[in-house]
């Protein structure tokens, strides 16, 4: 810092930074991307290890015997479900009671802001059934949750296994925490209702009946999804609402028991490979990690567990996958795995807190912690700061005096209005993007031959596109011609704004922050009014948030090895937008408001600069 | 404000009655009809008054006095009845009774859920006065360690309970002796004690040693002085709550180390009598375990001329159908305790086993082996119960095999439990580590009667209650408590104390909510396992609940017509204390593995970053002009005078 106190050296440093600004920025960008890609390289990552002492040293013995009976219960459940045409509440209550649980039900209803075409629901009414296994001599202060969604098609085996485990667990003496067995209807909506009822909060305006029985503070939760009697592998889903992740120890626990019992386990549906030094091995790890990044960036809960994380409950979803592999695992083994996990969680003395909450996983046995991945993001944001410095210096040093210095004096004070007007107008556009799609769906349905969902999505796209006309509107409000100083000030503000915005986003949801930085930082770096308009406008649009989303959709499909044609991709894109809006209104996901209210207006500022007159 | 003060007197008044009730209802037996007569009047008066107080202050004054006068008699009657809990052991008044007396009793109640509830009571009565000048030195049945505690600390009443588990009211009904999870201690001191806090501190430390428990963790931050909820249960005319101390340790874990000293207080130890059943490997293989010691002064005779000290040791345990019972609905003493009974304690004047057969009058629900001809009826918690009695002092009880192994075998699992009329629940609402909300739910399951409930909440200081957010709602309407006593907390000194008298409408749920903020503790104040959370003790609901017996107005029972017009009867209300579950609240917790890093980082930032940044921001840097020589300066002055620009 002594460097900066010395005016001479400071001047030298600043001139160096301004002179070499563009190369430094380029290097930073490359380095950021390279760093990020390097994260998946196995020698650079850490092996996972169990941090929590209470779960580590002693292995428990698993004895769950009744897998076949659990599957029979599952079939019975399926039959009753078919008969009732929904959740067989009475049957579940009776069955759970017969297993010695305290059983309660909760009914809920929710009208979606617009119909969900993926799941074909609009007015949702349902009932959650849960049974509490009271731990002997425990004062109802702590609980664990095992849940299985009751979805219309499948997942009967999960409910059967849940009931089988309930019966087995009930006869054991060693429980120190209450265990709540929950069968939730309408997957996430039911789970949201149950969690809101349990914690007596109401964040999304759902109607639910209050819960009658509770088990104290929930320490951990697992959600189970099985749709066949035998499975080949178990997949662990971690990504929750707003990109929150459960403590890494929960993943470690799952991995440890899979290893012990000998079940194939995957993350992002990808098996682990040992050939990290080969190109294909590395690209496999990159794929796994990128899938996690994409899922996390989407901010939506990727399983029923995702909603628990808001309440600081460590949760994960375990999905049974039945592919055409030789090696099959039966329900007894899955039961034993879950028994082992619950016994370990039961041993917990404190909430899971020892291990990481911020991580990326290139495979189930390796992880990248926040300390390793943040530099990649840091290298990208430093570009913004360098550009800001450059602009600042340009603004501070008086422009080279021309012969008639009068015009320059006028130029040097580009009124507040010239900066404020684009800021306000672009944010108003953002507000319009946030509110109009839902507001105008009825009107749109009346006037155009579209369904409600299409109306919402198309309105959103229309508002988004309309925002591109912003520069013309802005200029109408401005008093005079845009000055050279004017766009510099505006760009300075916009660059700093973007830096703060991305920084905050990355702290909460690294993946989202990184993906946005990847596309928006180049825009922020290169845009000026003096570059070729058509070409740069095209680049700007390509790098805008909406197009980023479009590419992400294709990229995600590619990563999942399910490439789609452009037609299907476009449809998928539309449904992703509608899902994003729904996620916000149903579960409180923040990605849609973040994009609409902050990121999009910020991008509009750069668009505005491009068309500065 | 006037309303509160008025309500306050009403509360005091009701509570005065409560103490009477608890004594009378606890052990009253129907067969001793004569003795009961004295008790009949007073409770009725009290309840009536309690109901009327809201409207008629004048009446209240009058009846208050009436009750005051009569107060002694039910107590005394109750005490007497407890002596003679069944007619066959009634001691004739002419026989001179020994100065101390020991009784033991086991009540077994098969529960509807298939679980089984066993409650032991051991009572030692001693006609002595610990408070008088000459020290009591000769102890026979009464444990010396406790006697010394009473005299040294001038204790008037002492109630201590250690509980592991939570009593499941909705499945098991009301317990005979309610207790909150963890340890609970409440003590009334004699009014001669000057430094109550000091004495309390010493007492808790001594008790901690006696019971091998962490009672020494009781200090001012978890001690409160309830103004209305805990009234003396023995004879007493002191209701000044300055002499009362109440504390709970919800985190206390009860195990064999607490059971052993408790067993040692028994006159026969575990060598003979009912206490042979108290084997820790079985007692702690249960769903619920609670042991308690109650010491109080009681009346020795009708007129209450002499008082004696009562030591009541109780132990309750619930065995689980699935884990202990292997899912079979069949219980025997051996299966429960892995022992059978072979004799009574030779020192005991009475030694009995009671089996609750109220739901099984014809033997259609379960069968009892061996059968007994002795039956006893008692009104327990407002419900008329029938018990089979096994008298262990009679050799015939043990039969030919010389051991008693009671066997209860279910025949059908039909029948539903009567829902308990009062039931409480509590939980923390909200998410995040900044604020939260405590919800307390009070269920009145009575179909048509409302009744008042005293709610006592003692919340540690680190949950800062926002008392302005306190709401009481029942049936979606605001329910204004008639009495509120709130003592705000002081950080690190004392907890919040909130007492309220709330009227519960019939068949309703009343919800009390209050928001709180989670305090950030100093780093030494965290427990070794801060991420486990911090406990908030159970809140206590004390109430006079309308009796189940009085509930059936269209009675089908054979009764004289003149006796059954007014629904208010001898058992019209009974005292119930219900504890809610304790809460586990997470406080904002720093990462304790980080202090070194944090210290290093902070020091670096402060030393390097802050200083120079501050410099950069506040100073303006200019390049110093080299100072001019003297000659030049003079030359400049001259040039200035000449009007020529300086050099």
Coordinates of N, CA and C in Angstrom, one line a residue, chain A residues 1 4-5 7-8 10-11 99-100 102 134-142 170-173 198-201 203 212 214 217 310-311 349-351 353, chain B residues 164-166 168 171 181 284-289 320 322-323 425 427 429-431 439 443 511 529-532 535 581-582 584 586 608 612 616 621 623:
Chain A
X1 N 0.8 -1.2 0.0 CA 0.0 0.0 0.0 C 0.9 1.2 0.0
X4 N 0.9 2.9 -3.2 CA -0.2 3.8 -3.6 C 0.0 5.2 -2.9
X5 N 0.7 5.2 -1.8 CA 0.8 6.5 -1.1 C 1.9 7.3 -1.8
X7 N 2.9 9.2 -4.8 CA 2.2 9.7 -6.0 C 2.9 9.2 -7.3
X8 N 4.3 9.2 -7.3 CA 5.0 8.9 -8.5 C 4.7 7.5 -8.9
X10 N 2.4 5.6 -7.8 CA 1.0 5.4 -8.1 C 0.7 5.7 -9.5
X11 N 1.2 6.8 -9.9 CA 1.0 7.3 -11.3 C 1.5 6.2 -12.3
X99 N -48.3 -49.9 12.3 CA -46.9 -50.1 12.6 C -46.4 -49.4 13.8
X100 N -47.4 -48.8 14.6 CA -47.0 -48.2 15.9 C -46.5 -46.8 15.8
X102 N -47.3 -42.6 15.4 CA -48.3 -41.6 15.7 C -48.6 -41.0 14.3
X134 N -41.8 -42.2 17.7 CA -41.3 -41.5 18.9 C -40.1 -42.3 19.5
X135 N -39.0 -41.6 19.6 CA -37.9 -42.3 20.2 C -38.1 -42.5 21.6
X136 N -37.7 -43.6 22.2 CA -38.0 -43.9 23.6 C -37.1 -42.9 24.4
X137 N -37.7 -42.4 25.5 CA -37.0 -41.6 26.4 C -36.3 -40.4 25.8
X138 N -36.9 -39.9 24.7 CA -36.4 -38.6 24.1 C -37.5 -37.6 24.2
X139 N -37.1 -36.3 24.5 CA -38.1 -35.3 24.8 C -38.6 -34.6 23.6
X140 N -38.7 -35.2 22.5 CA -39.2 -34.6 21.3 C -38.6 -33.3 20.9
X141 N -37.3 -33.3 21.0 CA -36.6 -32.0 20.6 C -35.9 -32.2 19.2
X142 N -35.6 -33.4 18.8 CA -34.9 -33.6 17.5 C -35.7 -34.6 16.7
X170 N -39.4 -49.2 14.2 CA -40.3 -49.1 15.4 C -39.9 -50.1 16.4
X171 N -39.3 -51.3 16.0 CA -39.0 -52.3 17.0 C -37.6 -52.1 17.6
X172 N -36.9 -51.1 17.1 CA -35.5 -50.9 17.6 C -35.5 -50.0 18.8
X173 N -34.6 -50.2 19.7 CA -34.5 -49.5 20.9 C -33.6 -48.3 20.9
X198 N -45.0 -27.2 9.3 CA -44.2 -27.6 10.4 C -43.5 -26.4 11.1
X199 N -43.1 -25.5 10.2 CA -42.4 -24.3 10.8 C -43.3 -23.1 10.9
X200 N -44.6 -23.3 10.6 CA -45.6 -22.3 10.7 C -45.1 -21.0 10.1
X201 N -44.7 -21.1 8.8 CA -44.4 -19.9 8.1 C -45.3 -19.9 6.9
X203 N -44.6 -18.4 3.2 CA -43.8 -17.5 2.3 C -44.4 -17.4 0.9
X212 N -50.7 -31.3 13.5 CA -51.0 -31.7 14.9 C -49.9 -32.3 15.7
X214 N -45.6 -32.9 16.0 CA -44.2 -32.5 15.6 C -43.2 -33.2 16.4
X217 N -36.9 -30.0 16.4 CA -36.1 -29.4 15.3 C -35.6 -30.6 14.4
X310 N -33.9 -24.5 3.1 CA -34.2 -23.1 3.5 C -34.3 -23.1 5.1
X311 N -34.7 -24.2 5.6 CA -34.9 -24.3 7.1 C -33.7 -24.8 7.8
X349 N -24.6 -35.7 17.4 CA -24.8 -34.9 18.6 C -25.2 -33.5 18.3
X350 N -24.7 -33.0 17.2 CA -25.0 -31.7 16.7 C -25.5 -31.8 15.3
X351 N -26.0 -30.7 14.9 CA -26.4 -30.6 13.5 C -25.2 -30.8 12.6
X353 N -22.5 -29.8 10.6 CA -21.9 -28.5 10.4 C -20.4 -28.6 10.1
Chain B
X164 N -36.7 -38.8 32.0 CA -36.1 -39.0 30.7 C -37.2 -39.4 29.8
X165 N -37.5 -38.6 28.8 CA -38.6 -38.8 27.9 C -39.7 -37.8 28.1
X166 N -40.6 -37.9 27.2 CA -41.8 -37.0 27.3 C -43.1 -37.7 27.5
X168 N -46.5 -38.8 26.8 CA -47.4 -38.6 25.6 C -48.8 -38.6 26.0
X171 N -51.6 -40.2 23.9 CA -51.8 -41.7 23.8 C -51.9 -42.3 25.2
X181 N -39.5 -33.2 30.9 CA -38.3 -33.8 30.6 C -37.1 -33.1 31.2
X284 N -34.5 -48.5 32.3 CA -34.1 -47.6 31.2 C -34.2 -48.2 29.9
X285 N -35.0 -49.3 29.8 CA -35.3 -49.9 28.5 C -36.8 -49.6 28.3
X286 N -37.2 -48.4 28.4 CA -38.6 -48.0 28.4 C -38.8 -46.8 27.6
X287 N -40.1 -46.4 27.4 CA -40.4 -45.2 26.7 C -40.3 -43.9 27.5
X288 N -40.5 -44.1 28.8 CA -40.6 -42.9 29.7 C -40.1 -43.4 31.0
X289 N -39.3 -42.5 31.6 CA -38.8 -42.8 33.0 C -38.8 -41.5 33.8
X320 N -42.7 -50.0 26.4 CA -43.3 -49.8 25.1 C -43.7 -51.2 24.5
X322 N -43.8 -52.2 21.5 CA -43.0 -52.8 20.4 C -41.6 -53.1 20.8
X323 N -40.9 -52.2 21.6 CA -39.5 -52.5 21.9 C -39.4 -53.4 23.1
X425 N -48.9 -28.2 23.7 CA -47.9 -28.5 22.7 C -47.1 -27.2 22.4
X427 N -43.8 -25.4 19.9 CA -42.8 -25.5 18.9 C -42.3 -24.1 18.5
X429 N -41.4 -21.6 15.5 CA -41.8 -21.4 14.2 C -40.8 -20.5 13.5
X430 N -40.8 -20.5 12.2 CA -39.9 -19.6 11.5 C -38.6 -20.3 11.1
X431 N -37.8 -19.6 10.3 CA -36.5 -20.1 9.9 C -35.5 -19.0 9.9
X439 N -44.6 -20.9 19.6 CA -46.1 -21.1 19.6 C -46.4 -22.1 20.7
X443 N -54.9 -27.2 24.2 CA -56.2 -27.9 23.7 C -57.1 -28.1 24.9
X511 N -54.0 -20.6 21.0 CA -52.6 -20.5 20.6 C -52.0 -19.2 21.2
X529 N -21.0 -28.0 22.6 CA -21.7 -28.5 21.3 C -22.7 -27.4 20.9
X530 N -22.2 -26.3 20.5 CA -23.2 -25.2 20.2 C -24.1 -25.5 19.0
X531 N -23.7 -26.3 18.1 CA -24.5 -26.6 17.0 C -25.7 -27.6 17.3
X532 N -25.6 -28.1 18.5 CA -26.7 -28.9 18.9 C -28.0 -28.1 19.2
X535 N -31.5 -25.4 24.8 CA -32.8 -25.8 25.3 C -33.6 -24.7 25.9
X581 N -43.5 -29.9 25.5 CA -42.2 -30.4 25.2 C -41.2 -29.2 25.3
X582 N -39.9 -29.5 25.7 CA -38.9 -28.5 25.7 C -38.6 -28.1 24.3
X584 N -35.7 -26.9 21.3 CA -34.3 -26.9 21.0 C -34.1 -25.8 20.0
X586 N -31.7 -23.2 17.8 CA -30.3 -22.9 17.3 C -30.0 -21.4 17.4
X608 N -2.4 -3.6 7.8 CA -1.9 -3.2 6.5 C -3.0 -2.4 5.7
X612 N -3.3 2.1 5.5 CA -2.9 2.8 4.3 C -4.1 3.3 3.5
X616 N -4.9 7.0 2.2 CA -5.2 7.3 0.8 C -6.4 8.1 0.7
X621 N -2.3 14.1 -1.8 CA -0.8 14.1 -2.0 C -0.4 15.1 -3.1
X623 N 3.1 17.0 -4.8 CA 4.6 17.0 -5.0 C 5.2 18.2 -4.3

